[in-house]
Coordinates of C-alpha atoms in Angstrom, one line a residue:
Chain A
M1 CA 132.9 102.4 95.1
S2 CA 132.1 99.0 93.9
T3 CA 130.4 98.3 90.5
L4 CA 127.3 97.1 92.2
T5 CA 127.0 100.3 94.3
T6 CA 127.5 102.5 91.2
A7 CA 124.9 100.5 89.3
A8 CA 122.4 100.9 92.2
Y9 CA 123.0 104.6 92.4
L10 CA 122.4 104.8 88.6
V11 CA 119.1 103.0 89.0
S12 CA 118.0 105.4 91.6
S13 CA 119.0 108.4 89.4
V14 CA 116.9 107.1 86.6
L15 CA 114.0 106.6 89.0
F16 CA 114.3 110.2 90.1
I17 CA 114.2 111.3 86.5
L18 CA 111.1 109.1 85.8
S19 CA 109.5 110.5 89.0
L20 CA 109.6 114.1 87.6
R21 CA 108.6 112.8 84.3
G22 CA 105.4 111.3 85.8
L23 CA 104.3 114.8 86.8
S24 CA 103.6 115.7 83.2
H25 CA 100.0 114.6 83.7
P26 CA 97.8 114.2 86.8
S27 CA 96.9 110.7 85.8
T28 CA 100.6 109.5 86.0
A29 CA 101.7 111.8 88.8
R30 CA 101.1 109.5 91.8
R31 CA 103.1 106.7 90.1
G32 CA 105.8 109.4 89.6
N33 CA 105.8 110.1 93.3
F34 CA 106.1 106.4 94.1
L35 CA 109.1 106.0 91.7
G36 CA 110.7 108.8 93.6
I37 CA 110.2 107.0 96.9
L38 CA 111.6 103.8 95.3
G39 CA 114.6 105.7 94.1
M40 CA 115.3 107.1 97.5
T41 CA 114.9 103.7 99.2
I42 CA 117.4 102.2 96.8
A43 CA 119.8 105.1 97.4
I44 CA 119.6 104.7 101.2
V45 CA 119.8 100.9 101.3
T46 CA 122.8 101.0 98.9
T47 CA 124.6 103.5 101.1
L48 CA 123.8 101.5 104.3
S49 CA 125.5 98.5 102.7
N50 CA 128.7 100.5 102.3
P51 CA 131.4 98.8 104.5
G52 CA 132.2 102.1 106.2
V53 CA 128.7 102.4 107.5
L54 CA 128.5 100.5 110.8
S55 CA 126.6 102.4 113.4
Y56 CA 123.2 101.2 112.4
K57 CA 121.6 101.8 115.8
E58 CA 122.3 105.5 116.0
I59 CA 121.5 106.0 112.3
G60 CA 118.3 104.1 112.7
I61 CA 117.3 106.4 115.6
A62 CA 118.2 109.6 113.8
F63 CA 116.3 108.4 110.7
L64 CA 113.2 107.4 112.6
V65 CA 113.1 110.6 114.6
G66 CA 113.4 112.7 111.4
G67 CA 110.9 110.5 109.6
L68 CA 108.3 110.8 112.3
I69 CA 108.7 114.6 112.5
G70 CA 108.5 114.9 108.7
T71 CA 105.5 112.7 108.4
S72 CA 103.5 114.2 111.2
I73 CA 104.1 117.7 109.8
A74 CA 103.2 116.7 106.2
V75 CA 100.0 114.9 107.4
K76 CA 98.8 117.8 109.4
I77 CA 99.7 120.8 107.3
Q78 CA 96.9 122.8 105.8
M79 CA 97.0 123.1 102.0
T80 CA 96.9 126.9 102.3
A81 CA 100.2 126.8 104.2
L82 CA 102.0 124.8 101.6
P83 CA 104.4 127.6 100.5
Q84 CA 105.8 128.1 104.0
L85 CA 106.1 124.4 104.5
V86 CA 108.1 124.0 101.3
A87 CA 110.3 127.0 102.3
A88 CA 110.9 125.3 105.7
F89 CA 111.8 122.0 104.1
H90 CA 114.3 123.8 101.8
S91 CA 116.0 125.2 104.8
L92 CA 116.6 121.7 106.2
V93 CA 118.3 120.6 103.0
G94 CA 120.6 123.6 103.2
L95 CA 121.5 122.9 106.8
A96 CA 122.0 119.2 106.1
A97 CA 124.5 120.1 103.3
V98 CA 126.4 122.3 105.8
F99 CA 126.6 119.5 108.3
V100 CA 127.7 116.9 105.7
A101 CA 130.4 119.3 104.5
A102 CA 131.5 120.0 108.1
S103 CA 131.6 116.3 108.8
A104 CA 133.7 115.7 105.7
Y105 CA 136.1 118.4 106.8
Y106 CA 136.6 116.9 110.3
N107 CA 136.8 113.3 109.2
P108 CA 137.8 113.2 105.5
S109 CA 138.8 109.5 105.6
A110 CA 135.1 108.5 105.9
F111 CA 134.6 110.0 102.5
N112 CA 137.9 108.8 101.0
I113 CA 139.3 112.3 100.5
G114 CA 142.6 112.2 102.4
A115 CA 143.2 112.9 106.0
V116 CA 142.7 115.9 108.3
G117 CA 144.9 118.8 107.2
S118 CA 145.8 117.2 103.9
I119 CA 142.5 117.2 102.0
P120 CA 143.1 117.5 98.3
M121 CA 142.5 121.0 96.8
G122 CA 139.7 119.9 94.5
S123 CA 137.7 118.4 97.4
L124 CA 138.2 121.6 99.5
I125 CA 136.9 123.8 96.7
E126 CA 133.8 121.5 96.3
M127 CA 133.3 121.3 100.0
S128 CA 133.4 125.0 100.6
I129 CA 131.2 125.9 97.7
G130 CA 128.6 123.2 98.8
T131 CA 128.8 124.6 102.3
A132 CA 128.3 128.2 101.2
I133 CA 125.3 127.4 99.0
G134 CA 123.8 125.2 101.7
A135 CA 124.2 127.9 104.3
V136 CA 122.6 130.6 102.0
T137 CA 119.7 128.2 101.3
F138 CA 119.3 127.6 105.1
T139 CA 118.9 131.2 106.3
G140 CA 117.3 132.4 103.0
S141 CA 114.6 129.8 103.4
I142 CA 114.1 130.6 107.0
I143 CA 113.4 134.3 106.1
A144 CA 111.1 133.2 103.2
F145 CA 109.3 130.9 105.7
G146 CA 109.0 133.8 108.1
K147 CA 107.6 136.1 105.5
L148 CA 105.1 133.6 104.2
Q149 CA 104.0 132.5 107.7
G150 CA 103.8 136.2 108.9
F151 CA 106.6 136.0 111.5
V152 CA 108.5 138.5 109.5
S153 CA 106.8 141.4 107.8
G154 CA 106.0 140.6 104.2
N155 CA 107.0 144.1 103.3
P156 CA 110.3 144.5 101.6
L157 CA 113.0 145.7 104.0
V158 CA 115.2 148.1 102.1
F159 CA 118.0 150.2 103.5
K160 CA 120.7 152.3 101.9
G161 CA 123.8 150.5 100.6
Q162 CA 122.1 147.1 100.9
H163 CA 123.3 145.8 97.5
F164 CA 126.8 147.2 98.2
I165 CA 127.0 145.3 101.5
N166 CA 125.7 142.1 99.7
L167 CA 128.4 142.5 97.1
L168 CA 131.1 143.0 99.7
L169 CA 129.9 140.0 101.6
G170 CA 129.8 137.9 98.4
L171 CA 133.4 138.9 97.5
G172 CA 134.4 138.2 101.1
I173 CA 133.0 134.7 100.9
I174 CA 135.0 134.0 97.7
A175 CA 138.2 135.4 99.4
L176 CA 137.5 133.1 102.5
I177 CA 137.0 130.1 100.2
V178 CA 140.3 130.8 98.5
K179 CA 142.1 131.2 101.8
F180 CA 140.4 128.1 103.2
C181 CA 141.5 126.0 100.2
I182 CA 145.1 127.0 100.9
D183 CA 145.2 126.9 104.7
Q184 CA 142.5 124.2 105.5
N185 CA 142.0 126.2 108.6
Q186 CA 139.0 125.3 110.9
E187 CA 138.1 128.9 111.8
L188 CA 138.0 129.8 108.1
F189 CA 135.5 127.0 107.5
W190 CA 133.1 128.3 110.1
L191 CA 133.6 131.9 108.9
I192 CA 132.5 130.8 105.4
V193 CA 129.4 129.2 107.1
F194 CA 128.7 132.4 109.1
A195 CA 129.2 134.8 106.2
S196 CA 126.9 132.7 104.1
F197 CA 124.2 132.6 106.8
V198 CA 124.3 136.4 106.9
I199 CA 124.1 136.9 103.1
G200 CA 121.2 134.4 103.0
V201 CA 119.3 136.7 105.3
L202 CA 120.3 139.9 103.6
L203 CA 119.4 138.5 100.1
I204 CA 115.8 137.7 101.1
V205 CA 114.7 140.5 103.5
P206 CA 114.3 143.2 100.7
I207 CA 111.9 140.9 98.8
G208 CA 108.1 141.4 99.2
G209 CA 105.6 138.7 100.1
A210 CA 104.0 138.3 96.7
D211 CA 107.4 137.8 95.1
M212 CA 107.9 134.8 97.3
P213 CA 106.9 132.3 94.5
V214 CA 110.0 133.3 92.7
I215 CA 112.1 133.1 95.8
V216 CA 110.8 129.8 97.0
S217 CA 111.5 128.4 93.5
M218 CA 115.0 129.9 93.6
L219 CA 115.7 128.4 97.0
N220 CA 114.5 125.1 95.6
S221 CA 117.1 125.4 92.9
Y222 CA 119.8 126.3 95.5
S223 CA 119.0 123.3 97.6
G224 CA 119.7 121.2 94.4
W225 CA 123.0 122.9 93.7
A226 CA 124.0 122.3 97.3
A227 CA 123.3 118.6 96.9
A228 CA 125.3 118.6 93.6
G229 CA 128.2 120.3 95.4
I230 CA 128.3 117.6 98.1
G231 CA 128.1 115.1 95.2
F232 CA 131.4 116.3 93.9
T233 CA 133.0 116.0 97.4
L234 CA 131.8 112.4 97.6
S235 CA 132.6 111.7 93.9
N236 CA 129.0 110.5 93.7
N237 CA 127.0 110.8 90.5
L238 CA 123.7 110.2 92.1
L239 CA 124.0 113.4 94.1
I240 CA 125.2 115.3 91.1
I241 CA 122.4 114.1 88.9
T242 CA 119.7 114.7 91.5
G243 CA 121.2 118.0 92.4
A244 CA 121.1 119.1 88.7
L245 CA 117.5 117.9 88.3
V246 CA 116.3 119.8 91.3
G247 CA 118.5 122.8 90.4
S248 CA 117.1 123.1 86.9
S249 CA 113.6 122.5 88.1
G250 CA 113.8 125.4 90.6
A251 CA 115.4 127.6 88.0
I252 CA 112.7 126.9 85.4
L253 CA 110.0 127.6 87.9
S254 CA 111.6 130.9 88.9
Y255 CA 111.8 131.8 85.2
I256 CA 108.1 130.9 84.7
M257 CA 107.1 133.1 87.7
C258 CA 109.2 136.0 86.5
K259 CA 107.7 135.8 83.0
G260 CA 104.2 135.7 84.6
M261 CA 105.0 139.1 86.1
N262 CA 107.0 140.4 83.2
R263 CA 110.0 141.1 85.4
S264 CA 113.5 140.1 85.2
F265 CA 114.9 137.7 87.7
L266 CA 117.4 140.3 88.7
N267 CA 114.6 142.8 89.3
V268 CA 113.0 140.4 91.7
L269 CA 116.3 139.6 93.4
L270 CA 117.1 143.3 94.0
G271 CA 113.9 143.5 95.9
G272 CA 112.0 146.5 97.1
F273 CA 109.0 145.8 94.9
G274 CA 105.5 146.0 96.3
G275 CA 104.4 146.5 99.9
E276 CA 103.7 149.9 101.4
Q277 CA 106.4 151.7 99.7
A278 CA 105.1 151.0 96.2
A279 CA 101.5 151.7 97.4
S280 CA 102.4 155.2 98.6
A281 CA 104.4 155.9 95.5
G282 CA 101.7 154.9 93.1
G283 CA 98.8 156.0 95.3
V284 CA 97.2 158.7 93.3
K285 CA 93.9 159.4 95.0
D286 CA 91.0 158.1 93.0
D287 CA 87.6 159.8 93.5
R288 CA 85.8 157.6 91.0
Q289 CA 83.1 155.4 92.5
A290 CA 83.0 151.7 91.8
K291 CA 79.6 150.1 91.5
Q292 CA 78.8 147.9 94.5
G293 CA 76.6 144.9 94.4
N294 CA 75.5 142.3 96.9
A295 CA 75.5 138.6 97.0
A296 CA 71.8 138.3 96.1
D297 CA 72.3 140.3 92.8
A298 CA 75.3 138.1 92.0
A299 CA 73.4 134.9 92.7
F300 CA 70.5 136.0 90.5
M301 CA 72.7 137.1 87.6
M302 CA 74.9 134.0 87.6
K303 CA 72.0 131.7 87.8
N304 CA 70.8 133.1 84.5
S305 CA 74.2 132.8 82.8
K306 CA 75.4 130.1 80.5
T307 CA 79.2 130.4 80.9
I308 CA 81.1 131.4 84.0
I309 CA 84.8 131.7 84.5
I310 CA 86.1 131.9 88.1
V311 CA 89.5 133.6 88.7
P312 CA 90.9 132.7 92.1
G313 CA 93.9 134.5 93.7
Y314 CA 95.8 134.6 96.9
G315 CA 92.8 136.2 98.7
M316 CA 90.9 132.9 98.2
A317 CA 93.7 131.0 100.0
V318 CA 93.8 133.5 102.9
A319 CA 90.0 133.3 103.4
Q320 CA 90.1 129.5 103.0
A321 CA 87.2 130.1 100.5
Q322 CA 88.0 127.2 98.1
H323 CA 85.4 124.8 99.5
A324 CA 82.6 127.4 99.5
L325 CA 83.6 128.4 96.0
R326 CA 83.4 124.9 94.7
E327 CA 80.0 124.5 96.3
M328 CA 78.9 127.7 94.6
G329 CA 80.3 126.3 91.3
D330 CA 78.4 123.0 91.8
L331 CA 75.1 124.9 92.3
L332 CA 75.7 126.9 89.2
K333 CA 76.5 123.8 87.2
A334 CA 73.3 122.2 88.5
A335 CA 71.5 125.4 87.2
G336 CA 72.9 124.6 83.7
A337 CA 75.9 126.9 83.5
E338 CA 79.3 125.9 82.3
V339 CA 81.8 126.7 85.1
R340 CA 85.5 126.8 84.6
Y341 CA 88.5 128.2 86.5
A342 CA 91.3 130.3 85.1
I343 CA 94.7 130.3 86.9
H344 CA 97.3 133.0 86.3
P345 CA 100.9 131.7 86.5
V346 CA 101.7 133.8 89.6
A347 CA 98.4 133.4 91.5
G348 CA 99.0 132.4 95.1
R349 CA 102.3 132.2 96.9
M350 CA 103.9 129.3 95.2
P351 CA 103.8 127.8 91.6
G352 CA 100.6 125.8 91.2
H353 CA 99.3 126.9 94.6
M354 CA 95.7 127.6 93.3
N355 CA 95.5 124.2 91.5
V356 CA 96.2 122.4 94.7
L357 CA 93.7 124.3 96.7
L358 CA 91.0 123.8 94.0
A359 CA 91.9 120.1 93.9
E360 CA 91.6 120.0 97.7
A361 CA 88.0 121.4 97.3
N362 CA 87.3 118.5 94.8
V363 CA 87.3 120.7 91.7
P364 CA 88.1 118.3 88.8
Y365 CA 91.4 119.2 87.3
D366 CA 90.0 119.3 83.8
E367 CA 87.9 122.3 84.7
V368 CA 90.9 124.3 85.8
L369 CA 92.7 126.0 83.0
E370 CA 95.9 127.9 82.5
L371 CA 96.1 131.5 81.2
D372 CA 97.0 130.5 77.6
E373 CA 94.3 127.9 77.4
I374 CA 91.4 130.1 78.5
N375 CA 92.2 133.7 77.9
R376 CA 90.5 133.9 74.5
D377 CA 87.3 132.5 76.0
F378 CA 86.6 135.5 78.2
S379 CA 85.0 137.4 75.3
E380 CA 82.4 134.7 74.9
T381 CA 81.8 134.4 78.6
D382 CA 78.8 135.7 80.4
V383 CA 80.3 136.1 83.9
A384 CA 83.9 136.4 85.2
F385 CA 84.0 135.9 88.9
V386 CA 87.2 137.2 90.4
I387 CA 87.9 136.1 93.9
G388 CA 91.0 137.3 95.7
A389 CA 92.9 138.2 92.6
N390 CA 93.7 141.7 91.6
D391 CA 96.8 142.7 89.7
V392 CA 96.6 139.7 87.4
T393 CA 93.3 141.1 85.9
N394 CA 94.4 144.8 85.6
P395 CA 94.0 145.9 82.0
A396 CA 96.5 148.7 82.7
A397 CA 99.2 146.1 82.1
K398 CA 98.3 146.2 78.5
T399 CA 97.6 149.9 78.0
D400 CA 99.4 152.0 80.6
K401 CA 103.1 152.2 79.8
T402 CA 103.8 154.0 83.0
S403 CA 102.2 151.3 85.2
A404 CA 104.5 149.2 87.5
I405 CA 102.9 146.1 86.0
Y406 CA 103.0 147.2 82.3
G407 CA 103.7 144.2 80.1
M408 CA 102.6 141.6 82.6
P409 CA 100.4 139.0 81.0
I410 CA 96.9 139.3 82.4
L411 CA 93.6 137.4 82.4
D412 CA 91.3 139.4 80.1
V413 CA 88.4 139.3 82.5
E414 CA 87.2 142.7 81.2
N415 CA 86.0 141.1 78.0
A416 CA 83.4 139.1 79.9
G417 CA 79.8 140.3 79.8
Q418 CA 79.8 140.9 83.5
V419 CA 82.6 140.9 86.0
F420 CA 82.2 140.3 89.7
F421 CA 85.0 141.3 92.0
V422 CA 85.1 139.7 95.4
K423 CA 87.3 141.9 97.6
R424 CA 87.7 143.0 101.2
G425 CA 88.0 146.7 100.3
M426 CA 89.1 149.1 97.6
A427 CA 92.8 148.8 98.4
S428 CA 95.2 148.4 95.5
G429 CA 97.0 145.0 94.9
Y430 CA 100.5 144.0 95.7
A431 CA 102.0 146.1 92.9
G432 CA 100.4 149.2 94.5
V433 CA 98.5 149.9 91.3
Q434 CA 94.9 150.9 91.1
N435 CA 92.9 148.4 89.1
E436 CA 91.1 150.1 86.2
L437 CA 88.6 147.3 86.1
F438 CA 86.8 148.4 89.3
F439 CA 85.4 151.4 87.5
R440 CA 84.2 149.7 84.4
D441 CA 80.4 149.7 83.6
N442 CA 80.3 145.9 83.5
T443 CA 82.0 145.5 86.9
L444 CA 80.2 144.9 90.1
M445 CA 82.2 144.9 93.4
L446 CA 81.2 142.4 96.1
F447 CA 82.9 143.6 99.2
G448 CA 83.5 141.2 102.1
D449 CA 85.5 138.2 103.1
A450 CA 85.8 135.8 100.2
K451 CA 84.4 132.8 102.0
K452 CA 81.5 134.8 103.5
V453 CA 80.6 136.2 100.0
C454 CA 80.6 132.7 98.5
E455 CA 78.4 131.4 101.3
D456 CA 76.0 134.3 100.8
I457 CA 75.8 133.6 97.1
I458 CA 75.1 129.9 97.8
K459 CA 72.2 131.0 100.0
G460 CA 71.0 133.2 97.2
L461 CA 71.3 130.3 94.7
E462 CA 69.4 127.9 96.9
N463 CA 66.4 130.2 97.3
Chain B
M1 CA 164.9 67.2 86.0
S2 CA 162.9 67.8 89.2
E3 CA 165.4 70.6 90.0
I4 CA 164.6 72.4 86.7
S5 CA 160.9 72.0 87.2
N6 CA 161.3 73.4 90.8
Q7 CA 163.3 76.4 89.4
L8 CA 160.7 77.0 86.8
E9 CA 158.0 76.9 89.3
S10 CA 159.7 79.4 91.6
L11 CA 160.5 81.6 88.6
S12 CA 156.9 81.6 87.4
Y13 CA 155.8 82.4 91.0
K14 CA 158.2 85.4 91.0
A15 CA 156.9 86.6 87.7
Q16 CA 153.4 86.4 89.1
Q17 CA 154.4 88.4 92.1
I18 CA 156.1 91.1 89.9
A19 CA 153.0 91.3 87.8
N20 CA 150.8 91.7 90.8
E21 CA 153.0 94.4 92.2
A22 CA 153.0 96.2 88.9
S23 CA 149.3 96.1 88.6
Q24 CA 148.9 97.4 92.2
L25 CA 151.4 100.1 91.5
A26 CA 149.5 101.1 88.4
S27 CA 146.2 101.4 90.2
S28 CA 147.8 103.3 93.1
V29 CA 149.4 105.7 90.6
A30 CA 146.1 106.2 88.9
E31 CA 144.5 107.0 92.3
T32 CA 147.1 109.4 93.5
S33 CA 147.9 111.2 90.3
G34 CA 144.6 111.5 88.5
G35 CA 141.9 109.8 90.6
H36 CA 140.2 112.8 91.9
S37 CA 140.9 115.5 89.3
D38 CA 139.6 113.0 86.8
F39 CA 136.4 112.8 88.7
I40 CA 135.9 116.5 88.6
I41 CA 135.9 116.5 84.8
F42 CA 133.7 113.4 84.8
G43 CA 131.4 114.9 87.4
I44 CA 131.0 118.1 85.5
T45 CA 130.1 116.1 82.4
V46 CA 127.5 114.3 84.4
L47 CA 126.3 117.6 85.9
V48 CA 125.9 119.3 82.5
L49 CA 124.1 116.3 80.9
A50 CA 121.8 116.0 83.9
C51 CA 120.9 119.7 83.6
F52 CA 119.8 119.1 80.1
V53 CA 117.7 116.1 81.2
G54 CA 116.3 118.2 84.0
Y55 CA 115.5 121.1 81.5
Y56 CA 113.4 118.9 79.2
V57 CA 111.7 116.8 81.9
V58 CA 110.7 119.9 84.0
W59 CA 109.3 121.8 81.0
S60 CA 107.1 118.8 80.3
V61 CA 105.5 119.1 83.8
T62 CA 102.0 120.5 83.5
P63 CA 101.7 123.9 85.3
A64 CA 98.8 122.5 87.3
L65 CA 101.3 120.2 89.1
H66 CA 104.0 122.8 89.8
S67 CA 103.3 122.6 93.6
P68 CA 103.7 118.8 93.7
L69 CA 106.8 119.2 91.5
M70 CA 108.3 121.4 94.3
G71 CA 107.3 118.8 96.8
V72 CA 109.0 116.0 94.9
T73 CA 112.2 118.0 94.1
N74 CA 112.3 118.9 97.8
A75 CA 112.2 115.3 98.8
I76 CA 114.7 114.0 96.3
S77 CA 117.2 116.8 97.0
S78 CA 117.4 115.1 100.4
V79 CA 119.4 112.4 98.6
I80 CA 122.1 114.3 100.4
I81 CA 121.4 111.8 103.1
V82 CA 123.8 109.5 101.2
G83 CA 126.6 111.8 102.4
A84 CA 125.0 112.1 105.9
L85 CA 125.0 108.3 106.2
L86 CA 128.6 108.0 105.3
A87 CA 129.5 110.7 107.8
A88 CA 127.4 109.0 110.5
G89 CA 128.7 105.5 109.6
P90 CA 132.0 105.0 111.6
V91 CA 131.7 103.3 115.0
D92 CA 133.9 105.6 117.0
S93 CA 132.1 108.7 118.3
N94 CA 133.5 112.0 117.3
I95 CA 132.3 115.4 116.2
S96 CA 132.2 114.3 112.6
K97 CA 129.8 111.5 113.4
Y98 CA 127.5 113.7 115.3
F99 CA 127.3 116.2 112.4
G100 CA 126.5 113.2 110.2
L101 CA 123.7 112.1 112.6
V102 CA 122.2 115.6 112.7
A103 CA 122.3 115.7 108.9
V104 CA 120.6 112.2 108.7
T105 CA 117.8 113.5 110.9
L106 CA 117.3 116.7 108.9
A107 CA 117.3 114.8 105.6
A108 CA 114.9 112.3 106.9
V109 CA 112.4 115.0 107.9
N110 CA 112.6 116.2 104.3
I111 CA 112.4 112.8 102.7
F112 CA 109.3 111.8 104.6
G113 CA 107.8 115.2 104.7
G114 CA 108.3 115.9 101.0
F115 CA 107.0 112.6 99.7
V116 CA 104.0 112.5 102.1
V117 CA 102.9 116.0 101.4
T118 CA 103.3 115.4 97.6
N119 CA 101.2 112.3 97.9
R120 CA 98.6 114.2 99.8
M121 CA 98.5 116.9 97.1
L122 CA 98.4 114.4 94.2
S123 CA 95.6 112.3 95.8
M124 CA 93.4 115.3 95.6
F125 CA 93.7 115.8 91.8
K126 CA 90.6 114.1 90.3
K127 CA 89.1 114.0 86.9
K128 CA 85.5 115.1 86.1
Q129 CA 83.1 112.2 86.8

């Protein structure tokens, strides 16, 4: 690699770091994204000027086709479908890593790592590890995509001996890698790919839909490590640095999500949490009656309140209620109330999902606050309006040691003067735990589709 | 006199040649003996340091922008296209090249898709008027 190339790659690494750095505040974020694009452009142009890269025509066509597909998907996608989009994109990085490694295996001279059959040991190790991570990322992301999109049941799929099979497969892959590094055998390479595909599927199927934020972040992390692995094969620092950035980013997001649920990463990975199973296990029949209200009551009460905190959850995304919700908030503000939004770290199906949806509905970002920033204010708030969230407001997390969600940080909506709960029915949340809050004196349930309820309240406010 | 100067000239030419050969030998020795294994240690150093950079940079990202963060990281992880371009680069068509072209396409979907969707997300974040 020439000095100039190395320097250009370094510039692009620095641009990537600055790009992530830009995301520390919404006001600098777009510049951050632009720096990322610049870094990528430099990386691509630099690589194209490599003397070994000659087939510009084919590369141009491949790049253009990919670029068109990517752009048209990204332009059309609905913001509520972001989590599955990101999962789908991760799968592509994984698959690309597999193809790059396969290509390096069949034509090592293009990568300066010896000749077919005599690839140095170090390169073989890197190549096979990169392949395995890439393949796991590919199928794992496909399953995550299926669960988020609804192609695959969101319920955890658990069967006996599952973890034992995964362990055997994992050990099998390690054994295959060892043998591949000694033999350089073509069949072994594809066996590694195949076994990794299988383990990718098996790792994700036992994990329930609402744990997907952790999984999507984890796969984000994997796609980074796959890139870093290929970076070692190519002796390329840019790939290693970028891979490490993405890898640590995904790992940190997974950690934040796990902490938001007070569960260990291992607990999430082992799966089986939530879905029907948990619902039946924790489903003690409750004969208590929750107080039910209607939109007109809610409109009247909120019109006469000074402070309102809205707590959105995944239900808001499903019902596409963010625009109606913002309209309701605007009317309340016009009536003289202070309206703010409280976001729990695990609300929605990917980190920051709610923030994007509210931003889409033109809610200014300085009205949207995180749990730590707003939690103390509930006690001085007239109305808490919970829309499509459930478990993240359950006070049992603080009091009931036997509860599945004990210890999870929650939004203290119960401290507000009046709580409105927009919900389709009395069903328990993802964790399968009944929400104590439904039966409190200061709680009023508003049953119905989130969007419909908001629209009804808007009508009530306009009268 | 001229004979001596001729001899001197050829001698210095030979010396130059030997020096050239020696330096070539030295560089080729470095390549075969330690070239790659040296890179592993060097690469691991870079990896570990970059993890620390990533750790501090990502913790400074505001939670409100965690979705765009995933969009950007998704796009930049497609820097793997560097490997794909090298694989697709050679003129002669073989399986390796086709693998490379497929990888270029996949990575391009991600690069464009990731940056465009992130830009869409970020353009929606507005301050209170």
